[in-house]
Amino acid sequence: MWRDLKVTRAANSRLAEVDFDALGFGNVFSDHMFSMTCSDGEWGDPQILPYGNIEVAPGNATLHYGQSVFEGLKAFIGSDNVARVFRPDMNARRLLSSCERMCIPPLDEETFCAAIDELVALDHAWIPHKRGQALYVRPLIFSIENHLEVRPSTEFRFIVMTAPVRAYFDEGVGPIALKVEETYTRSAPGGIGAAKTAGNYAASLYPTQRGVQDGFVQMVWLDGIEHRYVEEVGAMNIFFRFKDTIVTPDLHGTILPGVTRDSVITLLRDAGHTVEERRVAIDEVVESVHNGELLEVFGAGTAAIIAPVGKFSYRNEVLTVQDNQAGEITRWLYERLTDIQRGDTEDKYRWNRLIAIDEPSVTAVTS
Ligand code: COI
């Protein structure tokens, strides 16, 4: 798509140093990154360059006021040796809406997807092969302006980096324990909860640190007004199976509209399950544990994939879901979703974007 894409290849690949049997989440990055800059609303200067440090002045507005947005998506390689990126169009649209909320000039879907195509094509050897692993793609836009006024910047940088990863939680497909947060909130009506922006994650750090000290992996956030309704888990959206109905909080502006959330709803409905998107009171969840109607709880997110929840604590009571085992629908979803992502089954929804990996379509190559 670009006539003027400048590619500077890394002099030496770091790939041989990576232990693909011991991947973490986002602590190893592939050889290259994509970069564009924006000045007064115009995006330009597309480049691929070796992944590495960038210069940031101490007065950089992002460091002070957090004007940044990001995305998370994944590239897979299946047994057919084809590289696929899962639903980048949806991430592109979510990025656009995050940009609007954070006063960042729009970056169009075609540019977003083409940047990922080029980068994944060039670093395709970094895509892990095992189920549960992937090449995580992290697009990021941030202000590169140097000023201390609290106002939207006019200069930005768009960087896409990639990292070979395992699933976000150490537990893999084993159930995780969550703590329902009763004091702190992640977002409030009218706030930035639906945008994928740094501030939402910053707000979660202190309460999550306390939860981790108590032995939990993450927090279940409740609504910011009454502390009564379940919102999301921060790294993923959440689903409850009450007998034969699967329920997830509706998108009402304070939670992130997850791409995996949307995929899960489609897969479940297509398989004949009843899915309700509605308010879920924490009291309803607790009561359904006590009366045996809560059959499964799972999280869904790009990084987390499908994460079974085996325990959660609320008001000092630790509640166990189905003997702390991954439920039948949770296991089915994990297999179904990862089969589609890896190309092991028909992609009937046309979610995968296929990447031509023989030669990146670059026009200028420097060494
Ligand atoms: C993702 O799932 O891609 C996210 O951005 C969540 C993050 C906490 C890793």
CSV table of C-alpha atoms and ligand atoms in Angstrom, one decimal:
chain,number,residue,atom,x,y,z
A,1,MET,CA,0.0,0.0,0.0
A,2,TRP,CA,2.9,2.3,0.6
A,3,ARG,CA,5.3,3.6,-2.1
A,4,ASP,CA,7.4,5.3,0.5
A,5,LEU,CA,7.7,2.6,3.2
A,6,LYS,CA,11.3,2.6,4.4
A,7,VAL,CA,12.6,-0.6,5.8
A,8,THR,CA,15.7,-0.9,7.9
A,9,ARG,CA,16.4,-4.5,8.7
A,10,ALA,CA,18.0,-5.5,12.0
A,11,ALA,CA,21.7,-6.4,11.4
A,12,ASN,CA,21.4,-9.5,13.5
A,13,SER,CA,18.2,-11.4,14.4
A,14,ARG,CA,17.7,-12.1,18.1
A,15,LEU,CA,15.4,-15.1,17.3
A,16,ALA,CA,17.9,-17.8,18.1
A,17,GLU,CA,18.1,-16.5,21.7
A,18,VAL,CA,14.4,-17.1,22.4
A,19,ASP,CA,13.3,-20.2,24.3
A,20,PHE,CA,9.8,-20.8,22.8
A,21,ASP,CA,9.2,-23.4,25.5
A,22,ALA,CA,9.4,-20.8,28.2
A,23,LEU,CA,7.6,-17.8,26.8
A,24,GLY,CA,6.3,-15.1,29.2
A,25,PHE,CA,3.9,-12.3,28.2
A,26,GLY,CA,5.5,-9.4,26.4
A,27,ASN,CA,9.0,-9.6,27.8
A,28,VAL,CA,10.7,-10.5,24.5
A,29,PHE,CA,10.1,-8.5,21.4
A,30,SER,CA,10.7,-9.5,17.8
A,31,ASP,CA,13.4,-8.0,15.6
A,32,HIS,CA,11.4,-5.1,14.1
A,33,MET,CA,8.8,-2.5,14.7
A,34,PHE,CA,6.6,-0.3,12.5
A,35,SER,CA,6.5,3.5,13.0
A,36,MET,CA,4.6,6.4,11.6
A,37,THR,CA,4.3,10.0,12.9
A,38,CYS,CA,1.5,12.5,12.8
A,39,SER,CA,1.7,16.2,12.7
A,40,ASP,CA,-1.3,18.4,12.6
A,41,GLY,CA,-3.6,15.6,11.8
A,42,GLU,CA,-1.6,14.1,8.9
A,43,TRP,CA,-0.1,10.6,9.3
A,44,GLY,CA,3.1,9.9,7.4
A,45,ASP,CA,6.7,8.7,7.3
A,46,PRO,CA,5.9,4.9,7.4
A,47,GLN,CA,9.0,2.9,8.4
A,48,ILE,CA,10.0,-0.5,9.6
A,49,LEU,CA,13.1,-0.4,11.8
A,50,PRO,CA,14.9,-2.6,14.3
A,51,TYR,CA,13.0,-2.9,17.6
A,52,GLY,CA,14.8,-0.7,20.1
A,53,ASN,CA,14.8,2.3,22.4
A,54,ILE,CA,13.3,5.5,21.3
A,55,GLU,CA,14.2,9.0,22.5
A,56,VAL,CA,11.7,10.7,24.7
A,57,ALA,CA,12.2,14.1,26.3
A,58,PRO,CA,11.3,14.5,30.0
A,59,GLY,CA,8.6,17.0,29.0
A,60,ASN,CA,6.9,14.5,26.8
A,61,ALA,CA,3.1,15.0,27.3
A,62,THR,CA,2.3,11.3,27.4
A,63,LEU,CA,4.6,10.8,30.4
A,64,HIS,CA,2.7,13.4,32.3
A,65,TYR,CA,-0.9,13.3,31.1
A,66,GLY,CA,-1.3,9.9,29.5
A,67,GLN,CA,-2.5,10.8,26.0
A,68,SER,CA,-2.0,7.4,24.5
A,69,VAL,CA,-4.1,4.6,23.1
A,70,PHE,CA,-3.2,1.0,22.3
A,71,GLU,CA,-4.5,-2.3,20.9
A,72,GLY,CA,-3.7,-5.9,21.4
A,73,LEU,CA,-4.2,-8.6,18.7
A,74,LYS,CA,-2.5,-11.8,17.7
A,75,ALA,CA,-0.9,-13.5,14.7
A,76,PHE,CA,-0.9,-17.3,14.5
A,77,ILE,CA,0.6,-19.9,12.3
A,78,GLY,CA,-1.1,-23.2,11.8
A,79,SER,CA,-0.2,-26.7,10.6
A,80,ASP,CA,-0.7,-25.4,7.0
A,81,ASN,CA,2.1,-22.9,7.6
A,82,VAL,CA,-0.1,-19.9,6.8
A,83,ALA,CA,0.2,-16.8,9.0
A,84,ARG,CA,-3.1,-15.3,10.1
A,85,VAL,CA,-4.0,-12.2,12.1
A,86,PHE,CA,-7.2,-12.5,14.0
A,87,ARG,CA,-9.8,-9.8,13.4
A,88,PRO,CA,-7.5,-6.8,12.9
A,89,ASP,CA,-10.4,-4.8,11.3
A,90,MET,CA,-12.2,-4.9,14.7
A,91,ASN,CA,-9.1,-3.7,16.5
A,92,ALA,CA,-8.7,-0.9,14.0
A,93,ARG,CA,-12.3,0.3,14.7
A,94,ARG,CA,-11.8,0.1,18.4
A,95,LEU,CA,-8.5,2.1,18.1
A,96,LEU,CA,-10.4,4.7,16.1
A,97,SER,CA,-13.0,5.1,18.9
A,98,SER,CA,-10.2,5.2,21.5
A,99,CYS,CA,-8.4,7.9,19.5
A,100,GLU,CA,-11.6,10.0,19.4
A,101,ARG,CA,-12.1,9.8,23.1
A,102,MET,CA,-8.4,10.7,23.7
A,103,CYS,CA,-8.2,13.5,21.2
A,104,ILE,CA,-5.8,11.7,18.9
A,105,PRO,CA,-6.1,12.1,15.1
A,106,PRO,CA,-7.8,9.1,13.5
A,107,LEU,CA,-5.7,6.4,11.9
A,108,ASP,CA,-7.7,4.6,9.3
A,109,GLU,CA,-8.4,0.9,9.2
A,110,GLU,CA,-6.4,0.3,5.9
A,111,THR,CA,-3.3,1.9,7.3
A,112,PHE,CA,-3.6,0.0,10.6
A,113,CYS,CA,-4.0,-3.4,8.9
A,114,ALA,CA,-1.3,-2.7,6.3
A,115,ALA,CA,1.2,-1.8,9.0
A,116,ILE,CA,0.5,-5.2,10.8
A,117,ASP,CA,0.7,-7.1,7.4
A,118,GLU,CA,4.1,-5.7,6.7
A,119,LEU,CA,5.5,-6.2,10.2
A,120,VAL,CA,4.2,-9.7,10.6
A,121,ALA,CA,5.4,-10.7,7.1
A,122,LEU,CA,8.9,-9.5,7.9
A,123,ASP,CA,9.0,-11.2,11.4
A,124,HIS,CA,6.9,-14.2,10.6
A,125,ALA,CA,9.6,-16.6,11.9
A,126,TRP,CA,8.8,-15.2,15.3
A,127,ILE,CA,5.2,-16.6,15.3
A,128,PRO,CA,5.2,-19.5,17.8
A,129,HIS,CA,3.6,-22.8,16.6
A,130,LYS,CA,2.1,-24.2,19.8
A,131,ARG,CA,-1.5,-23.9,20.7
A,132,GLY,CA,-2.0,-21.2,23.3
A,133,GLN,CA,1.0,-19.3,22.1
A,134,ALA,CA,0.9,-16.5,19.5
A,135,LEU,CA,2.8,-13.5,18.2
A,136,TYR,CA,1.1,-10.7,20.2
A,137,VAL,CA,0.8,-7.5,18.2
A,138,ARG,CA,0.8,-4.3,20.2
A,139,PRO,CA,-0.1,-1.1,18.3
A,140,LEU,CA,0.5,2.0,20.3
A,141,ILE,CA,-0.2,5.7,19.6
A,142,PHE,CA,1.2,8.4,22.0
A,143,SER,CA,1.9,12.1,22.0
A,144,ILE,CA,5.5,13.0,21.1
A,145,GLU,CA,5.0,16.7,22.0
A,146,ASN,CA,7.0,18.4,24.6
A,147,HIS,CA,4.8,20.5,26.8
A,148,LEU,CA,3.3,20.7,30.2
A,149,GLU,CA,0.0,22.3,29.4
A,150,VAL,CA,-3.0,20.1,30.0
A,151,ARG,CA,-4.3,20.1,26.4
A,152,PRO,CA,-4.5,17.7,23.5
A,153,SER,CA,-1.2,17.4,21.6
A,154,THR,CA,-0.9,17.8,17.8
A,155,GLU,CA,2.1,15.5,17.3
A,156,PHE,CA,1.9,11.7,17.7
A,157,ARG,CA,3.8,8.5,17.0
A,158,PHE,CA,2.2,5.2,16.0
A,159,ILE,CA,4.4,2.2,16.8
A,160,VAL,CA,3.5,-1.4,16.2
A,161,MET,CA,5.7,-4.0,18.1
A,162,THR,CA,5.3,-7.7,18.3
A,163,ALA,CA,6.1,-10.3,20.9
A,164,PRO,CA,6.0,-14.1,21.0
A,165,VAL,CA,3.8,-14.9,24.0
A,166,ARG,CA,2.1,-17.6,26.0
A,167,ALA,CA,-1.5,-17.0,27.3
A,168,TYR,CA,-1.5,-14.1,29.7
A,169,PHE,CA,-2.2,-16.1,32.9
A,170,ASP,CA,0.5,-18.5,34.1
A,171,GLU,CA,-2.2,-21.0,34.8
A,172,GLY,CA,-2.6,-21.6,31.0
A,173,VAL,CA,-6.0,-23.3,30.8
A,174,GLY,CA,-6.1,-24.0,34.5
A,175,PRO,CA,-8.7,-22.1,36.5
A,176,ILE,CA,-7.7,-18.7,38.0
A,177,ALA,CA,-8.9,-17.0,41.3
A,178,LEU,CA,-10.3,-13.5,41.1
A,179,LYS,CA,-11.1,-11.0,43.8
A,180,VAL,CA,-14.2,-8.8,43.6
A,181,GLU,CA,-13.1,-5.3,44.2
A,182,GLU,CA,-15.4,-3.6,46.6
A,183,THR,CA,-13.7,-0.2,47.2
A,184,TYR,CA,-11.8,0.9,44.2
A,185,THR,CA,-13.2,1.3,40.7
A,186,ARG,CA,-11.7,1.0,37.3
A,187,SER,CA,-14.0,3.5,35.5
A,188,ALA,CA,-17.2,5.5,35.9
A,189,PRO,CA,-20.0,6.6,33.6
A,190,GLY,CA,-18.8,9.4,31.4
A,191,GLY,CA,-15.2,8.3,32.0
A,192,ILE,CA,-12.7,6.5,29.7
A,193,GLY,CA,-13.5,2.9,30.6
A,194,ALA,CA,-14.5,2.0,27.0
A,195,ALA,CA,-11.2,3.3,25.6
A,196,LYS,CA,-8.1,1.3,25.4
A,197,THR,CA,-5.9,3.9,27.0
A,198,ALA,CA,-3.1,3.8,29.6
A,199,GLY,CA,-5.1,5.5,32.4
A,200,ASN,CA,-7.5,2.6,32.7
A,201,TYR,CA,-4.7,0.2,33.4
A,202,ALA,CA,-2.9,2.7,35.7
A,203,ALA,CA,-6.1,2.9,37.8
A,204,SER,CA,-6.1,-0.9,38.3
A,205,LEU,CA,-2.5,-1.2,39.6
A,206,TYR,CA,-2.9,-0.4,43.2
A,207,PRO,CA,-6.1,-2.5,43.9
A,208,THR,CA,-4.7,-5.3,41.9
A,209,GLN,CA,-1.4,-5.3,43.8
A,210,ARG,CA,-3.4,-5.7,47.0
A,211,GLY,CA,-5.5,-8.5,45.5
A,212,VAL,CA,-2.3,-10.3,44.3
A,213,GLN,CA,-0.9,-10.0,47.9
A,214,ASP,CA,-4.1,-11.8,49.0
A,215,GLY,CA,-3.4,-14.6,46.5
A,216,PHE,CA,-5.7,-13.6,43.7
A,217,VAL,CA,-4.7,-13.1,40.0
A,218,GLN,CA,-6.9,-10.2,39.1
A,219,MET,CA,-9.8,-8.1,40.2
A,220,VAL,CA,-13.5,-8.3,39.1
A,221,TRP,CA,-14.4,-4.6,38.8
A,222,LEU,CA,-17.8,-3.5,39.9
A,223,ASP,CA,-19.7,-0.4,38.6
A,224,GLY,CA,-18.4,2.9,39.8
A,225,ILE,CA,-21.6,4.2,41.3
A,226,GLU,CA,-23.2,1.4,43.4
A,227,HIS,CA,-20.4,-1.2,43.5
A,228,ARG,CA,-23.2,-3.6,42.7
A,229,TYR,CA,-22.9,-4.6,39.1
A,230,VAL,CA,-20.1,-6.6,37.5
A,231,GLU,CA,-18.1,-4.8,34.8
A,232,GLU,CA,-15.0,-6.6,33.6
A,233,VAL,CA,-11.7,-8.0,34.8
A,234,GLY,CA,-9.3,-5.5,33.3
A,235,ALA,CA,-7.3,-7.9,31.2
A,236,MET,CA,-10.5,-9.5,29.9
A,237,ASN,CA,-14.3,-9.5,29.8
A,238,ILE,CA,-16.2,-11.9,31.9
A,239,PHE,CA,-18.9,-14.5,31.3
A,240,PHE,CA,-21.2,-16.4,33.7
A,241,ARG,CA,-23.1,-19.6,32.9
A,242,PHE,CA,-26.3,-19.6,35.0
A,243,LYS,CA,-27.7,-23.1,34.3
A,244,ASP,CA,-28.4,-22.9,30.5
A,245,THR,CA,-27.9,-19.2,30.0
A,246,ILE,CA,-24.6,-17.5,29.4
A,247,VAL,CA,-24.5,-13.9,30.6
A,248,THR,CA,-22.0,-11.2,30.1
A,249,PRO,CA,-22.2,-7.5,31.2
A,250,ASP,CA,-23.6,-5.3,28.3
A,251,LEU,CA,-21.4,-2.6,26.8
A,252,HIS,CA,-22.7,0.6,28.4
A,253,GLY,CA,-19.6,2.8,28.1
A,254,THR,CA,-17.6,1.8,31.1
A,255,ILE,CA,-16.1,-1.5,30.0
A,256,LEU,CA,-13.9,-2.4,27.1
A,257,PRO,CA,-15.6,-3.8,24.0
A,258,GLY,CA,-13.5,-6.9,23.7
A,259,VAL,CA,-12.8,-8.5,20.3
A,260,THR,CA,-12.7,-11.9,22.0
A,261,ARG,CA,-15.9,-11.0,23.8
A,262,ASP,CA,-17.6,-10.4,20.5
A,263,SER,CA,-16.2,-13.6,19.0
A,264,VAL,CA,-17.3,-15.7,22.0
A,265,ILE,CA,-20.9,-14.3,21.8
A,266,THR,CA,-21.0,-15.2,18.1
A,267,LEU,CA,-19.6,-18.7,18.6
A,268,LEU,CA,-21.9,-19.5,21.5
A,269,ARG,CA,-25.1,-18.2,19.7
A,270,ASP,CA,-24.1,-20.1,16.6
A,271,ALA,CA,-23.8,-23.3,18.6
A,272,GLY,CA,-27.3,-22.8,19.9
A,273,HIS,CA,-26.6,-21.4,23.3
A,274,THR,CA,-28.6,-18.5,24.8
A,275,VAL,CA,-26.4,-15.5,25.5
A,276,GLU,CA,-27.6,-12.4,27.3
A,277,GLU,CA,-25.8,-9.1,27.4
A,278,ARG,CA,-27.2,-7.4,30.4
A,279,ARG,CA,-26.4,-6.0,33.9
A,280,VAL,CA,-25.1,-8.7,36.2
A,281,ALA,CA,-25.5,-8.0,39.9
A,282,ILE,CA,-22.7,-9.5,42.1
A,283,ASP,CA,-25.5,-10.6,44.5
A,284,GLU,CA,-27.0,-12.7,41.6
A,285,VAL,CA,-23.6,-14.3,41.1
A,286,VAL,CA,-23.1,-15.1,44.7
A,287,GLU,CA,-26.6,-16.4,45.2
A,288,SER,CA,-26.2,-18.7,42.1
A,289,VAL,CA,-23.1,-20.2,43.7
A,290,HIS,CA,-25.0,-20.9,46.8
A,291,ASN,CA,-28.0,-22.5,45.1
A,292,GLY,CA,-25.9,-24.4,42.6
A,293,GLU,CA,-27.0,-22.5,39.5
A,294,LEU,CA,-23.6,-21.0,38.6
A,295,LEU,CA,-22.1,-23.7,36.4
A,296,GLU,CA,-19.2,-21.8,34.8
A,297,VAL,CA,-17.3,-18.5,34.9
A,298,PHE,CA,-14.7,-17.6,32.3
A,299,GLY,CA,-12.8,-14.6,31.1
A,300,ALA,CA,-12.3,-13.8,27.4
A,301,GLY,CA,-9.6,-11.5,26.0
A,302,THR,CA,-6.9,-11.4,23.4
A,303,ALA,CA,-4.1,-11.9,25.8
A,304,ALA,CA,-6.0,-14.2,28.2
A,305,ILE,CA,-7.8,-16.2,25.4
A,306,ILE,CA,-10.5,-18.1,27.3
A,307,ALA,CA,-9.6,-18.2,31.0
A,308,PRO,CA,-11.6,-20.4,33.3
A,309,VAL,CA,-12.4,-18.9,36.7
A,310,GLY,CA,-12.3,-21.5,39.5
A,311,LYS,CA,-12.7,-19.2,42.6
A,312,PHE,CA,-13.6,-15.7,43.4
A,313,SER,CA,-13.7,-13.8,46.7
A,314,TYR,CA,-16.4,-11.4,47.7
A,315,ARG,CA,-16.9,-9.8,51.2
A,316,ASN,CA,-14.2,-12.1,52.6
A,317,GLU,CA,-15.9,-15.3,51.4
A,318,VAL,CA,-14.1,-17.4,48.8
A,319,LEU,CA,-16.6,-19.0,46.5
A,320,THR,CA,-15.7,-22.0,44.4
A,321,VAL,CA,-17.1,-22.5,40.9
A,322,GLN,CA,-17.8,-26.1,39.9
A,323,ASP,CA,-15.1,-27.7,42.0
A,324,ASN,CA,-12.5,-25.3,40.7
A,325,GLN,CA,-12.5,-27.1,37.3
A,326,ALA,CA,-12.7,-25.6,33.8
A,327,GLY,CA,-16.3,-26.1,32.6
A,328,GLU,CA,-17.5,-27.9,29.5
A,329,ILE,CA,-18.5,-24.7,27.5
A,330,THR,CA,-15.3,-23.0,28.6
A,331,ARG,CA,-13.2,-25.8,27.3
A,332,TRP,CA,-15.2,-26.1,24.1
A,333,LEU,CA,-14.8,-22.3,23.5
A,334,TYR,CA,-11.0,-22.4,24.0
A,335,GLU,CA,-10.7,-25.2,21.4
A,336,ARG,CA,-13.1,-23.7,18.9
A,337,LEU,CA,-11.6,-20.2,19.1
A,338,THR,CA,-8.0,-21.4,18.9
A,339,ASP,CA,-8.8,-23.8,16.1
A,340,ILE,CA,-10.2,-20.9,14.0
A,341,GLN,CA,-7.3,-18.7,14.9
A,342,ARG,CA,-4.7,-21.4,13.9
A,343,GLY,CA,-6.6,-22.3,10.7
A,344,ASP,CA,-7.3,-25.8,12.0
A,345,THR,CA,-11.0,-25.5,11.1
A,346,GLU,CA,-13.0,-23.5,8.6
A,347,ASP,CA,-13.0,-19.8,9.2
A,348,LYS,CA,-16.7,-19.4,8.4
A,349,TYR,CA,-16.9,-15.9,9.8
A,350,ARG,CA,-13.9,-14.7,7.8
A,351,TRP,CA,-12.2,-13.4,10.9
A,352,ASN,CA,-8.6,-14.2,9.9
A,353,ARG,CA,-6.5,-11.9,7.7
A,354,LEU,CA,-4.0,-14.0,5.8
A,355,ILE,CA,-0.5,-12.7,5.6
A,356,ALA,CA,1.7,-13.4,2.6
A,357,ILE,CA,4.9,-14.4,4.2
A,358,ASP,CA,7.1,-15.3,1.2
A,359,GLU,CA,8.4,-11.7,0.8
A,360,PRO,CA,7.2,-8.6,2.5
A,361,SER,CA,5.8,-6.1,0.0
A,362,VAL,CA,8.5,-3.6,0.8
A,363,THR,CA,9.8,-1.2,-1.8
A,364,ALA,CA,13.0,-0.1,-0.2
A,365,VAL,CA,15.3,-2.3,1.8
A,366,THR,CA,18.3,-1.0,3.5
A,367,SER,CA,20.7,-2.9,5.7
B,1,COI,C1,-5.1,-7.7,25.5
B,1,COI,O1,-5.8,-8.7,25.8
B,1,COI,O2,-4.6,-7.6,24.4
B,1,COI,C2,-4.8,-6.6,26.4
B,1,COI,O3,-4.5,-5.6,26.0
B,1,COI,C3,-4.9,-6.9,27.9
B,1,COI,C4,-3.6,-6.5,28.6
B,1,COI,C5,-3.8,-6.5,30.0
B,1,COI,C6,-2.5,-7.5,28.2
